Coordinates of C-alpha atoms in Angstrom, one line a residue:
M670 CA 5.2 65.9 96.9
S671 CA 8.0 63.5 95.9
P672 CA 7.1 59.8 97.1
V673 CA 10.3 60.5 100.2
D674 CA 8.5 62.8 101.7
L675 CA 4.8 61.9 101.8
T676 CA 6.7 58.5 103.7
S677 CA 8.6 60.8 106.0
A678 CA 4.4 62.6 106.2
L679 CA 3.6 59.0 108.0
H680 CA 5.9 59.0 110.8
I681 CA 5.1 62.3 111.5
L682 CA 1.1 61.2 111.1
D683 CA 2.2 58.2 114.3
T684 CA 3.4 60.5 116.6
L685 CA 0.3 62.9 116.3
T686 CA -1.8 59.9 116.1
A687 CA -2.2 59.4 120.1
S688 CA -4.5 62.8 120.5
C689 CA -6.8 62.6 117.8
P690 CA -6.8 58.5 116.7
D691 CA -10.0 58.6 115.1
E692 CA -9.6 61.7 112.2
L693 CA -5.5 61.1 111.8
T694 CA -5.9 57.2 111.5
R695 CA -7.7 58.0 108.7
L696 CA -5.3 60.5 106.6
R697 CA -2.9 58.2 107.5
G698 CA -4.5 55.3 105.4
Q699 CA -5.6 58.1 102.7
V700 CA -1.8 59.5 102.2
T701 CA -0.9 55.1 102.4
Q702 CA -2.6 54.7 99.7
T703 CA -1.8 57.3 97.3
V704 CA 1.7 56.9 98.3
E705 CA 1.0 53.0 97.2
A706 CA -0.4 54.3 94.7
L707 CA 2.6 57.1 92.9
H708 CA 5.0 53.7 93.4
H709 CA 2.9 51.8 91.5
S710 CA 2.0 54.0 88.6
R711 CA 5.9 54.8 88.9
E712 CA 7.3 51.2 88.5
L713 CA 4.5 50.7 85.6
L714 CA 6.4 54.3 83.7
Q715 CA 9.7 52.4 84.8
V716 CA 9.0 49.4 82.6
T717 CA 6.5 50.6 79.6
L718 CA 10.0 53.4 79.0
H719 CA 12.4 50.0 79.4
S720 CA 9.5 47.9 77.2
I721 CA 9.0 50.8 74.2
A722 CA 11.5 50.0 70.9
D723 CA 11.8 53.7 70.8
A724 CA 14.5 55.4 72.8
V725 CA 13.9 58.1 75.6
I726 CA 16.1 60.2 76.9
T727 CA 15.3 62.8 79.5
T728 CA 17.7 65.8 80.7
D729 CA 16.6 68.8 83.4
A730 CA 16.0 71.8 82.5
A731 CA 19.8 72.4 81.9
G732 CA 20.2 69.4 79.2
H733 CA 22.2 67.4 80.9
V734 CA 21.9 63.9 81.1
L735 CA 18.5 62.8 83.7
W736 CA 18.1 58.9 82.4
M737 CA 18.1 56.4 79.8
N738 CA 15.6 53.3 78.3
P739 CA 17.6 50.5 77.2
A740 CA 16.5 51.5 73.5
A741 CA 18.2 54.5 73.8
E742 CA 21.9 53.1 75.6
R743 CA 21.6 50.5 72.0
M744 CA 21.5 53.5 70.2
T745 CA 23.4 56.2 71.3
G746 CA 26.3 53.3 72.6
W747 CA 26.3 55.4 75.7
C748 CA 24.8 52.9 78.7
H749 CA 23.0 55.4 82.1
G750 CA 25.1 55.4 84.6
A751 CA 28.4 56.6 82.4
A752 CA 25.7 59.3 80.3
Q753 CA 23.6 60.5 83.8
G754 CA 24.9 64.0 84.6
L755 CA 26.5 64.5 81.2
P756 CA 25.5 67.7 78.6
V757 CA 22.8 66.1 76.8
E758 CA 25.7 66.9 73.0
A759 CA 28.0 64.5 74.6
V760 CA 25.4 61.5 74.5
Y761 CA 23.1 62.1 71.9
Q762 CA 24.4 64.5 68.6
P763 CA 21.7 64.0 66.1
V764 CA 23.7 65.2 62.2
D765 CA 22.1 66.0 58.3
E766 CA 21.8 62.7 56.9
E767 CA 22.6 63.9 53.7
Q768 CA 25.3 66.2 54.4
G769 CA 26.4 64.6 57.3
L770 CA 27.2 68.4 59.0
P771 CA 25.7 69.0 63.1
L772 CA 22.2 71.2 62.6
G773 CA 22.2 74.1 63.3
M774 CA 20.7 74.2 66.6
H775 CA 20.5 71.1 68.5
P776 CA 16.1 69.6 69.2
L777 CA 17.2 70.2 73.2
H778 CA 18.5 73.8 72.8
R779 CA 15.7 74.1 70.4
C780 CA 12.7 72.8 72.4
L781 CA 13.8 75.5 75.5
A782 CA 14.0 78.2 73.7
E783 CA 11.2 77.1 72.2
R784 CA 9.3 76.5 75.1
R785 CA 7.1 73.4 72.8
A786 CA 6.8 70.1 70.9
V787 CA 9.7 69.9 67.7
R788 CA 10.1 67.6 65.5
G789 CA 13.2 67.1 63.4
S790 CA 12.3 69.2 59.8
Q791 CA 15.0 67.0 57.7
P792 CA 16.5 63.3 57.8
L793 CA 18.5 63.2 60.6
R794 CA 21.6 60.5 61.3
L795 CA 22.7 59.2 64.6
I796 CA 26.2 58.0 64.9
S797 CA 26.7 56.9 68.3
R798 CA 30.1 56.0 70.6
S799 CA 31.0 52.9 68.8
G800 CA 31.3 55.2 65.5
D801 CA 28.2 52.7 64.6
E802 CA 25.3 55.1 62.3
C803 CA 21.5 55.0 61.9
G804 CA 18.8 57.5 60.1
I805 CA 16.5 58.7 62.5
E806 CA 13.5 60.1 62.9
A807 CA 12.8 62.2 66.7
S808 CA 11.2 64.8 69.0
A809 CA 11.6 66.7 71.9
A810 CA 9.1 67.8 73.7
P811 CA 9.6 70.2 77.8
I812 CA 8.4 68.5 80.7
H813 CA 6.2 71.3 82.8
D814 CA 6.2 70.6 87.1
V815 CA 2.5 71.1 88.8
H816 CA 3.2 74.6 88.8
G817 CA 3.7 74.5 85.2
R818 CA 7.7 75.5 85.3
L819 CA 9.7 73.7 82.7
S820 CA 11.8 70.8 84.4
G821 CA 13.1 69.6 81.7
V822 CA 13.1 67.7 78.0
V823 CA 12.2 64.0 77.1
L824 CA 14.0 63.4 73.6
V825 CA 12.3 60.3 71.8
F826 CA 13.5 58.9 68.7
H827 CA 13.9 55.6 67.1
D828 CA 15.9 53.8 64.4
V829 CA 14.4 54.2 60.3
T830 CA 17.1 53.2 58.7
E831 CA 15.5 50.0 56.4
Q832 CA 12.8 52.4 55.7
R833 CA 14.7 55.2 54.8
R834 CA 16.1 52.3 52.2
L835 CA 12.7 50.8 50.8
D836 CA 11.7 54.6 49.7
R837 CA 15.6 55.1 48.3
E838 CA 14.5 51.2 46.6
M839 CA 11.3 52.5 45.8
R840 CA 12.0 56.2 44.3
W841 CA 15.2 54.7 42.4
R842 CA 12.8 51.8 40.5
A843 CA 10.1 54.5 39.6
S844 CA 12.6 56.1 38.0
H845 CA 15.1 53.3 36.4
D846 CA 14.9 50.5 34.3
L847 CA 14.9 47.1 36.3
L848 CA 18.1 45.5 33.7
T849 CA 20.4 48.1 32.6
G850 CA 19.8 50.9 35.6
L851 CA 19.2 53.5 33.1
L852 CA 16.4 56.1 33.6
N853 CA 13.3 54.9 32.9
R854 CA 10.9 56.1 30.1
G855 CA 8.8 58.3 32.9
E856 CA 11.9 60.0 33.9
F857 CA 12.9 61.1 30.8
D858 CA 9.5 62.0 29.5
R859 CA 9.5 63.8 33.1
R860 CA 13.2 65.7 32.2
L861 CA 12.5 66.4 28.9
Q862 CA 9.6 68.5 30.0
Q863 CA 12.0 70.2 32.1
V864 CA 13.8 71.2 30.1
L865 CA 11.9 72.4 27.1
Q866 CA 10.2 74.6 29.9
R867 CA 13.9 76.0 29.8
S868 CA 14.3 76.1 26.7
R869 CA 11.1 78.4 26.6
E870 CA 12.1 80.7 29.4
E871 CA 15.4 81.1 28.8
G872 CA 15.8 80.3 25.0
T873 CA 18.7 78.2 25.8
R874 CA 19.1 75.0 23.0
H875 CA 19.3 71.8 23.2
A876 CA 19.0 67.7 21.6
L877 CA 16.9 64.2 21.6
L878 CA 18.4 61.2 20.1
Y879 CA 15.8 58.6 20.4
L880 CA 17.4 54.7 19.0
D881 CA 16.3 51.6 17.8
L882 CA 18.5 48.9 17.5
D883 CA 18.9 47.5 14.9
Q884 CA 18.6 43.5 14.4
F885 CA 18.5 42.9 18.1
K886 CA 14.6 40.8 17.7
L887 CA 16.7 38.6 15.0
I888 CA 18.8 38.2 18.3
N889 CA 16.7 37.7 21.0
D890 CA 14.5 35.2 19.1
A891 CA 17.7 33.0 18.2
C892 CA 19.3 33.2 21.0
G893 CA 16.9 33.5 23.9
H894 CA 15.4 36.9 25.8
P895 CA 18.3 36.5 28.6
T896 CA 20.9 36.9 26.0
G897 CA 19.0 40.1 24.7
D898 CA 18.8 41.1 27.8
R899 CA 22.8 40.3 28.6
L900 CA 22.6 42.7 24.6
L901 CA 21.2 45.4 26.0
L902 CA 22.7 45.9 29.0
Q903 CA 26.5 45.8 26.8
I904 CA 24.4 48.6 24.9
G905 CA 23.8 50.6 27.7
Q906 CA 27.2 51.0 28.8
L907 CA 28.2 51.1 25.0
L908 CA 26.2 54.4 24.6
G909 CA 26.8 56.1 28.0
D910 CA 30.9 55.7 27.7
C911 CA 29.6 57.8 24.3
V912 CA 28.3 61.2 26.0
R913 CA 29.2 63.3 28.4
P914 CA 28.7 62.6 32.5
G915 CA 25.5 65.1 32.2
D916 CA 23.7 64.4 29.8
T917 CA 21.0 62.1 30.1
L918 CA 20.3 58.3 28.5
A919 CA 17.3 56.0 29.6
R920 CA 16.1 53.2 28.0
L921 CA 12.4 53.4 26.8
G922 CA 11.1 50.9 26.8
G923 CA 12.0 46.6 24.8
D924 CA 15.6 47.8 22.1
E925 CA 14.8 51.5 22.4
F926 CA 17.2 54.1 24.0
G927 CA 17.1 57.5 24.7
V928 CA 19.3 60.2 25.4
L929 CA 19.1 64.3 26.4
L930 CA 22.0 66.3 25.3
E931 CA 21.0 69.8 27.6
R932 CA 22.6 72.9 25.8
C933 CA 24.0 71.0 23.2
G934 CA 23.9 72.3 20.1
V935 CA 22.5 70.6 16.3
H936 CA 26.3 70.6 15.2
Q937 CA 27.3 69.3 18.1
A938 CA 24.4 66.4 18.4
Q939 CA 25.0 65.4 15.4
R940 CA 28.7 64.8 16.5
V941 CA 27.5 62.4 19.3
A942 CA 24.9 60.6 17.3
Q943 CA 27.7 59.9 14.5
L944 CA 30.1 58.4 17.2
I945 CA 27.4 56.0 18.2
C946 CA 27.0 54.8 15.5
E947 CA 30.9 53.8 14.4
R948 CA 30.4 52.8 18.0
M949 CA 27.9 50.4 17.0
E950 CA 29.5 49.7 13.7
E951 CA 32.7 48.2 15.7
F952 CA 30.6 46.6 18.4
R953 CA 30.2 42.7 18.0
F954 CA 27.9 40.4 20.5
V955 CA 29.6 36.7 21.5
H956 CA 27.0 33.9 21.9
D957 CA 28.2 30.5 22.4
G958 CA 31.2 30.9 20.1
R959 CA 28.9 33.4 17.2
R960 CA 29.6 36.9 16.4
F961 CA 26.6 39.6 16.0
R962 CA 26.1 42.5 14.1
V963 CA 23.7 45.1 15.9
G964 CA 23.3 48.7 14.3
A965 CA 21.8 51.5 15.4
S966 CA 19.3 54.0 13.1
I967 CA 18.5 56.8 15.5
G968 CA 16.7 60.2 15.1
L969 CA 17.6 63.4 16.1
V970 CA 15.4 66.6 17.8
P971 CA 17.2 69.7 17.9
L972 CA 15.3 71.5 21.5
D973 CA 14.3 75.1 21.4
A974 CA 11.6 77.1 22.2
R975 CA 8.5 75.8 19.3
W976 CA 8.7 72.9 21.2
R977 CA 5.7 73.2 24.2
Q978 CA 4.8 68.9 25.0
A979 CA 7.3 66.6 25.4
D980 CA 5.0 63.6 23.2
A981 CA 5.0 66.1 20.3
V982 CA 8.5 65.7 20.5
M983 CA 9.2 61.9 21.0
Q984 CA 6.4 62.3 18.2
A985 CA 9.0 63.5 16.1
A986 CA 12.3 61.9 17.2
D987 CA 9.9 58.7 16.7
S988 CA 10.0 59.5 13.5
A989 CA 13.6 60.4 12.1
C990 CA 13.9 57.4 14.0
Y991 CA 11.9 55.3 11.4
V992 CA 13.3 57.8 8.9
A993 CA 17.0 57.1 9.4
K994 CA 16.5 52.6 10.1
E995 CA 14.1 53.0 6.4
A996 CA 17.4 55.0 5.1
G997 CA 19.3 51.9 5.1
R998 CA 19.9 51.8 9.5
N999 CA 22.6 52.5 11.4
R1000 CA 22.5 56.5 10.6
V1001 CA 21.1 59.3 11.9
H1002 CA 18.5 61.8 10.6
L1003 CA 18.0 65.2 11.9
W1004 CA 14.2 65.8 11.5
F1005 CA 13.2 69.0 10.6
D1006 CA 10.1 70.7 9.9
T1007 CA 9.5 70.3 5.9
D1008 CA 10.3 66.5 5.5
E1009 CA 8.3 64.6 3.8
T1010 CA 9.2 61.4 4.3
L1011 CA 9.0 62.4 7.7
R1012 CA 5.3 64.1 7.2
R1013 CA 4.1 60.7 6.1
H1014 CA 5.5 58.7 9.1
Q1015 CA 3.6 60.6 10.9
G1016 CA 0.7 60.4 8.8
Q1017 CA 0.7 56.9 9.1
M1018 CA 1.1 57.1 13.3
H1019 CA -2.1 59.2 12.8
W1020 CA -4.0 56.0 10.7
A1021 CA -2.0 53.9 14.0
R1022 CA -4.8 55.6 16.2
R1023 CA -7.7 55.4 14.2
L1024 CA -7.0 51.3 13.5
E1025 CA -6.9 51.3 17.5
Q1026 CA -10.5 53.4 17.0
A1027 CA -11.8 51.5 14.4
L1028 CA -10.6 48.0 16.2
D1029 CA -12.9 48.8 19.3
E1030 CA -15.9 50.0 17.5
D1031 CA -16.1 47.5 14.9
R1032 CA -15.7 49.5 11.5
F1033 CA -14.4 47.2 9.4
E1034 CA -16.1 45.2 7.0
L1035 CA -15.7 42.4 4.5
H1036 CA -16.2 42.3 1.3
A1037 CA -15.1 39.9 -1.3
Q1038 CA -13.9 39.6 -5.7
R1039 CA -14.6 36.2 -7.2
I1040 CA -12.1 34.4 -8.1
L1041 CA -13.2 32.6 -11.6
P1042 CA -11.4 29.2 -13.9
I1043 CA -10.0 29.2 -17.3
G1044 CA -11.0 27.1 -19.5
R1045 CA -13.7 25.2 -17.8
Q1046 CA -17.3 26.4 -15.9
D1047 CA -17.3 28.1 -13.5
G1048 CA -18.1 24.8 -9.9
G1049 CA -19.0 27.4 -7.6
L1050 CA -18.0 30.2 -5.5
H1051 CA -14.5 30.7 -5.1
C1052 CA -13.7 34.1 -4.1
E1053 CA -11.3 36.2 -2.1
V1054 CA -11.8 38.0 1.2
L1055 CA -11.0 41.8 0.9
L1056 CA -10.7 44.1 4.0
R1057 CA -12.6 47.7 3.9
L1058 CA -12.6 50.0 6.3
R1059 CA -15.6 52.0 7.4
D1060 CA -14.7 55.6 7.9
G1061 CA -15.7 57.3 11.3
D1062 CA -16.4 60.6 10.3
D1063 CA -17.9 60.6 6.6
G1064 CA -18.8 56.9 6.5
A1065 CA -16.6 56.7 4.0
L1066 CA -15.0 53.0 2.8
V1067 CA -11.6 53.0 3.2
P1068 CA -9.1 50.8 0.5
P1069 CA -6.8 49.2 2.9
G1070 CA -3.8 50.4 1.4
H1071 CA -4.7 53.3 3.1
F1072 CA -3.9 52.3 6.5
L1073 CA -2.5 48.0 6.2
P1074 CA 1.2 50.5 6.0
A1075 CA 0.1 52.1 9.2
A1076 CA -0.6 48.6 10.5
E1077 CA 2.5 46.4 9.6
R1078 CA 4.7 49.4 11.5
F1079 CA 2.5 49.6 14.5
Q1080 CA 2.5 46.1 14.8
L1081 CA -1.5 46.3 14.3
A1082 CA -1.3 44.0 11.9
A1083 CA -2.5 40.5 13.8
R1084 CA -5.4 42.0 15.1
I1085 CA -7.0 43.5 12.7
D1086 CA -6.2 39.0 10.7
R1087 CA -7.9 37.9 13.4
W1088 CA -10.4 40.3 13.0
V1089 CA -10.5 38.5 9.6
V1090 CA -10.1 35.0 10.2
R1091 CA -13.2 35.0 12.7
Q1092 CA -15.5 37.4 11.0
V1093 CA -15.0 34.7 7.6
F1094 CA -15.9 32.0 10.5
T1095 CA -19.0 33.0 11.5
Q1096 CA -20.2 34.0 7.6
L1097 CA -19.5 30.8 6.3
D1098 CA -20.6 29.0 9.7
R1099 CA -24.2 30.9 8.5
A1100 CA -23.9 29.9 5.2
T1101 CA -23.4 26.5 5.5
V1102 CA -27.0 26.1 8.2
A1103 CA -28.2 27.5 4.8
G1104 CA -26.8 24.9 2.5
L1105 CA -23.7 27.0 0.8
R1106 CA -20.3 24.7 0.2
P1107 CA -18.0 27.2 -1.4
E1108 CA -15.0 25.9 -3.8
R1109 CA -12.2 28.5 -1.6
V1110 CA -12.7 31.0 -0.2
A1111 CA -9.3 33.0 0.0
I1112 CA -8.5 34.9 3.6
N1113 CA -5.2 37.6 3.0
L1114 CA -2.6 37.2 6.0
S1115 CA 0.1 39.7 7.6
G1116 CA 3.8 38.8 7.8
Q1117 CA 3.5 38.8 12.0
S1118 CA 0.7 36.7 12.3
L1119 CA 3.8 34.0 10.5
S1120 CA 5.2 34.9 13.6
D1121 CA 2.6 34.8 16.0
G1122 CA 2.6 31.4 17.6
G1123 CA -0.7 32.8 19.9
F1124 CA -2.4 33.3 16.1
R1125 CA -2.1 30.0 15.2
D1126 CA -3.7 28.4 18.6
Y1127 CA -6.4 31.3 17.4
V1128 CA -7.4 29.5 13.9
T1129 CA -6.5 25.9 15.7
D1130 CA -9.8 26.6 18.4
L1131 CA -11.9 28.6 15.8
V1132 CA -11.3 25.4 13.5
R1133 CA -12.3 23.1 16.7
E1134 CA -15.8 24.9 17.2
A1135 CA -16.3 25.6 12.7
R1136 CA -19.4 24.3 11.5
F1137 CA -18.8 24.4 7.9
D1138 CA -15.7 22.5 6.0
V1139 CA -12.5 24.3 6.9
Q1140 CA -10.8 22.7 3.9
V1141 CA -12.6 25.1 1.5
L1142 CA -10.6 28.1 3.3
C1143 CA -7.2 29.5 2.0
F1144 CA -4.6 31.6 3.2
E1145 CA -3.3 33.5 1.5
V1146 CA 0.4 34.9 2.5
T1147 CA 3.0 37.3 0.2
E1148 CA 6.3 36.5 -1.2
T1149 CA 7.4 38.8 0.5
A1150 CA 6.7 37.8 3.6
A1151 CA 7.8 34.1 2.8
I1152 CA 10.5 34.8 2.4
T1153 CA 11.6 37.4 4.8
R1154 CA 10.5 34.6 7.8
P1155 CA 11.4 30.9 6.2
H1156 CA 11.0 29.1 8.8
D1157 CA 8.5 30.7 11.0
A1158 CA 6.3 30.4 7.3
A1159 CA 7.4 27.1 6.9
R1160 CA 6.2 26.5 10.4
F1161 CA 3.4 28.3 10.2
M1162 CA 2.2 26.9 6.6
A1163 CA 2.6 23.3 7.6
A1164 CA 0.5 23.6 10.8
M1165 CA -2.3 25.4 9.2
R1166 CA -2.3 22.2 6.0
A1167 CA -2.5 19.7 8.9
L1168 CA -5.4 22.1 10.1
G1169 CA -7.1 21.3 6.1
I1170 CA -6.3 25.2 4.9
R1171 CA -4.3 25.3 1.8
I1172 CA -1.9 27.9 1.3
A1173 CA -1.7 30.7 -1.8
L1174 CA 2.0 32.4 -2.2
D1175 CA 0.5 35.9 -3.0
D1176 CA 2.3 38.3 -5.9
F1177 CA 4.5 35.9 -6.6
G1178 CA 7.9 37.1 -9.3
A1179 CA 7.2 40.7 -7.2
G1180 CA 10.9 40.8 -6.5
A1181 CA 11.9 37.5 -5.6
S1182 CA 15.5 36.7 -7.8
S1183 CA 15.5 32.6 -6.7
F1184 CA 12.9 30.0 -5.9
G1185 CA 15.0 27.2 -4.3
Y1186 CA 12.6 29.0 -1.0
L1187 CA 9.4 26.4 -3.0
K1188 CA 11.3 23.3 -2.1
T1189 CA 10.7 23.6 1.1
L1190 CA 7.4 25.6 1.8
P1191 CA 3.9 24.1 1.6
V1192 CA 2.1 26.0 -1.4
D1193 CA -0.5 24.9 -2.8
V1194 CA -1.4 27.8 -5.0
L1195 CA 0.8 30.4 -6.5
K1196 CA -1.3 33.7 -7.5
I1197 CA 1.4 35.6 -10.1
D1198 CA 2.0 38.9 -9.0
G1199 CA -0.5 42.5 -11.2
Q1200 CA 3.0 44.0 -12.5
F1201 CA 3.3 41.4 -15.1
I1202 CA -0.6 40.4 -16.0
R1203 CA -1.6 44.0 -17.2
E1204 CA 0.1 44.2 -19.9
L1205 CA 0.5 41.0 -20.8
G1206 CA -0.9 41.0 -24.4
R1207 CA 1.4 44.1 -24.9
D1208 CA 4.8 42.8 -23.9
A1209 CA 7.4 40.8 -24.5
L1210 CA 8.8 39.8 -21.2
D1211 CA 5.5 40.0 -19.1
L1212 CA 4.7 36.7 -21.6
A1213 CA 7.7 35.7 -20.8
T1214 CA 8.1 35.8 -17.0
V1215 CA 4.9 33.9 -16.8
R1216 CA 4.5 31.2 -19.0
C1217 CA 8.1 30.6 -16.6
F1218 CA 5.7 30.7 -13.3
R1219 CA 3.4 28.3 -15.3
D1220 CA 6.2 25.9 -15.2
I1221 CA 7.3 26.2 -12.0
A1222 CA 3.8 25.9 -10.6
Q1223 CA 3.6 23.4 -13.0
V1224 CA 6.4 21.3 -12.1
V1225 CA 5.8 21.3 -8.0
G1226 CA 2.5 20.7 -8.0
M1227 CA 1.0 24.4 -7.5
T1228 CA -2.1 25.4 -8.8
T1229 CA -1.9 29.0 -10.3
V1230 CA -4.0 32.5 -10.2
A1231 CA -3.7 35.0 -12.1
E1232 CA -4.4 38.5 -10.9
F1233 CA -5.4 42.0 -12.1
V1234 CA -7.4 41.1 -15.3
E1235 CA -8.9 43.9 -16.3
A1236 CA -8.5 43.8 -20.6
P1237 CA -10.3 40.2 -22.6
G1238 CA -7.1 40.0 -24.5
V1239 CA -5.3 39.3 -21.3
L1240 CA -7.8 37.0 -20.0
E1241 CA -7.1 35.1 -23.9
Q1242 CA -3.2 34.7 -23.7
L1243 CA -3.8 33.3 -19.1
R1244 CA -5.8 30.8 -21.5
E1245 CA -3.3 29.9 -24.1
L1246 CA -0.5 29.7 -21.5
G1247 CA -2.3 27.5 -19.0
I1248 CA -3.2 29.6 -16.3
D1249 CA -5.7 27.7 -13.9
F1250 CA -7.7 30.9 -12.8
A1251 CA -8.2 34.5 -13.2
Q1252 CA -8.9 37.5 -10.9
G1253 CA -10.0 41.7 -11.5
H1254 CA -12.3 43.8 -13.0
L1255 CA -12.8 42.4 -16.3
L1256 CA -14.6 39.6 -14.1
H1257 CA -16.0 40.7 -11.0
R1258 CA -15.6 44.1 -8.5
P1259 CA -16.0 43.3 -5.1
E1260 CA -18.7 43.7 -3.5
P1261 CA -20.1 42.9 0.6
F1262 CA -18.4 39.6 1.1
A1263 CA -22.4 38.8 3.0
A1264 CA -23.8 39.9 -0.7
V1265 CA -21.3 37.1 -2.5
L1266 CA -22.6 34.7 -0.4
C1267 CA -26.5 34.9 -1.1
Q1268 CA -25.6 35.0 -4.2
A1269 CA -23.6 31.8 -4.6
L1270 CA -26.5 30.3 -2.8
A1271 CA -29.0 31.6 -4.6
G1272 CA -27.5 30.2 -7.7
A1273 CA -26.7 27.2 -5.8
L1274 CA -30.8 26.3 -4.8
L1275 CA -31.5 27.8 -8.6
D1276 CA -29.1 24.7 -10.2
A1277 CA -30.7 22.0 -7.4
A1278 CA -34.1 23.5 -8.3
R1279 CA -33.4 23.1 -11.9

């Protein structure tokens, strides 16, 4: 019974009140309360539906609009008065969001047909009366009367345009590089794994290109990171012009890019890779009127059914790229199973993992070899600290020549240098407390530490806390590292000498064609490379070369040390030439650093007792 029916009933009750006043008065009061409650509920419902953000449309059982709330009026562009009585399809017609096509069955008719609440299973878009569009989420539910009969449908929908925009942006960010707009490493690996699966299932052949830019770091360091970012953007556009629209191009990280060439044979992939090299050869990056040449070393890996995992492919591609870079840069190297150079590089990658583990497990050890003066009595402990690795499998000691190339290649050398320096400081602190003052302790540093500002700060902090005289320290830097990074080397050497630490130029003469850089590098010691020392007594050219090095050292005021002294005759020749110090197995075989310190301390105590 509707509120109108109840009001009519009240008039009837008023007429009957005269015959049964008491009972009918009680009934009339109950009916009045019911009417008032219904009016209140209806008003509350109207206020609620007008206030909520969701759009609401109600229809009759035939699908004609009965009522719309303000949110529905705003989203559809129809006012309640104009829409009332119209078929709901004329007012509310959602379409598929991606294709813009009408739905196979209108949600209202689906609800009527299935007699249950339904929710859209696909993203929907609503086009308003004025042509405005918005993404929506919608549902339709049947309305039943008190007897359970279907009397209409209520449609509820709301605007999710911004939510979907944010979702699309988040999905894009998850799969793309934010700087270049290209795909990122994660999405590239996912697509690569899919291609490998198709190769196994369908027997199709594809190819992968792994690119590493040449000279990017120099430009990035010289011009700044914003300029480096601009260069990466231009490179990304250049690469996009070289590949097919359907190919997968990604920035894998830093200055590394990847290209996945689907359904592409080896010869065609080589042509694409060579085209990239040619375009890179022609490309010039311009900044502040300066023009920079940038190349690309490319590793090419054919993809077929033999490959199982994307990781193995990427490792092979990185190895092939490394070989291309070592062979002269801006060139392509094709991966193949019997490539011995690749096998060596993969061995280095194996060492990189072992070195990470060794650092975590503290399996490095320090040995030392004495350096003795020539032509005068020993004035105290003078030694070079040498690094060894304790193998985790058989416990054997591994010499540095086996693992340092991998440490340099995979940017682990500076971390190892920190470990070495910290250990030397710790042991010298203990030796000083016990009463030992060495004359000189030399520590080898990698070229990576020269350009690492954090390493300089690290040493500075250690110096502040040291309990020994840091003037006994001498950092050894190879000549190759010094002339490769002359500005970094000069800054590092000056900073260390300001702390009281001396600098030695190691492997001197190993490949330099000019010694003019000695005028600018603050070096205290020249360590003559062993290739000129081993055959000194039998090779006149070696003799003349060492004499030249001695003269150079005297002119610039540096001390000389001859390495790899292994024969008495060589030592005698060095004495005649006027070399200051000698180092080699003839004089002392390396042993643990702690043992060398203990022996030196014992000798100092004996001398004091005499």
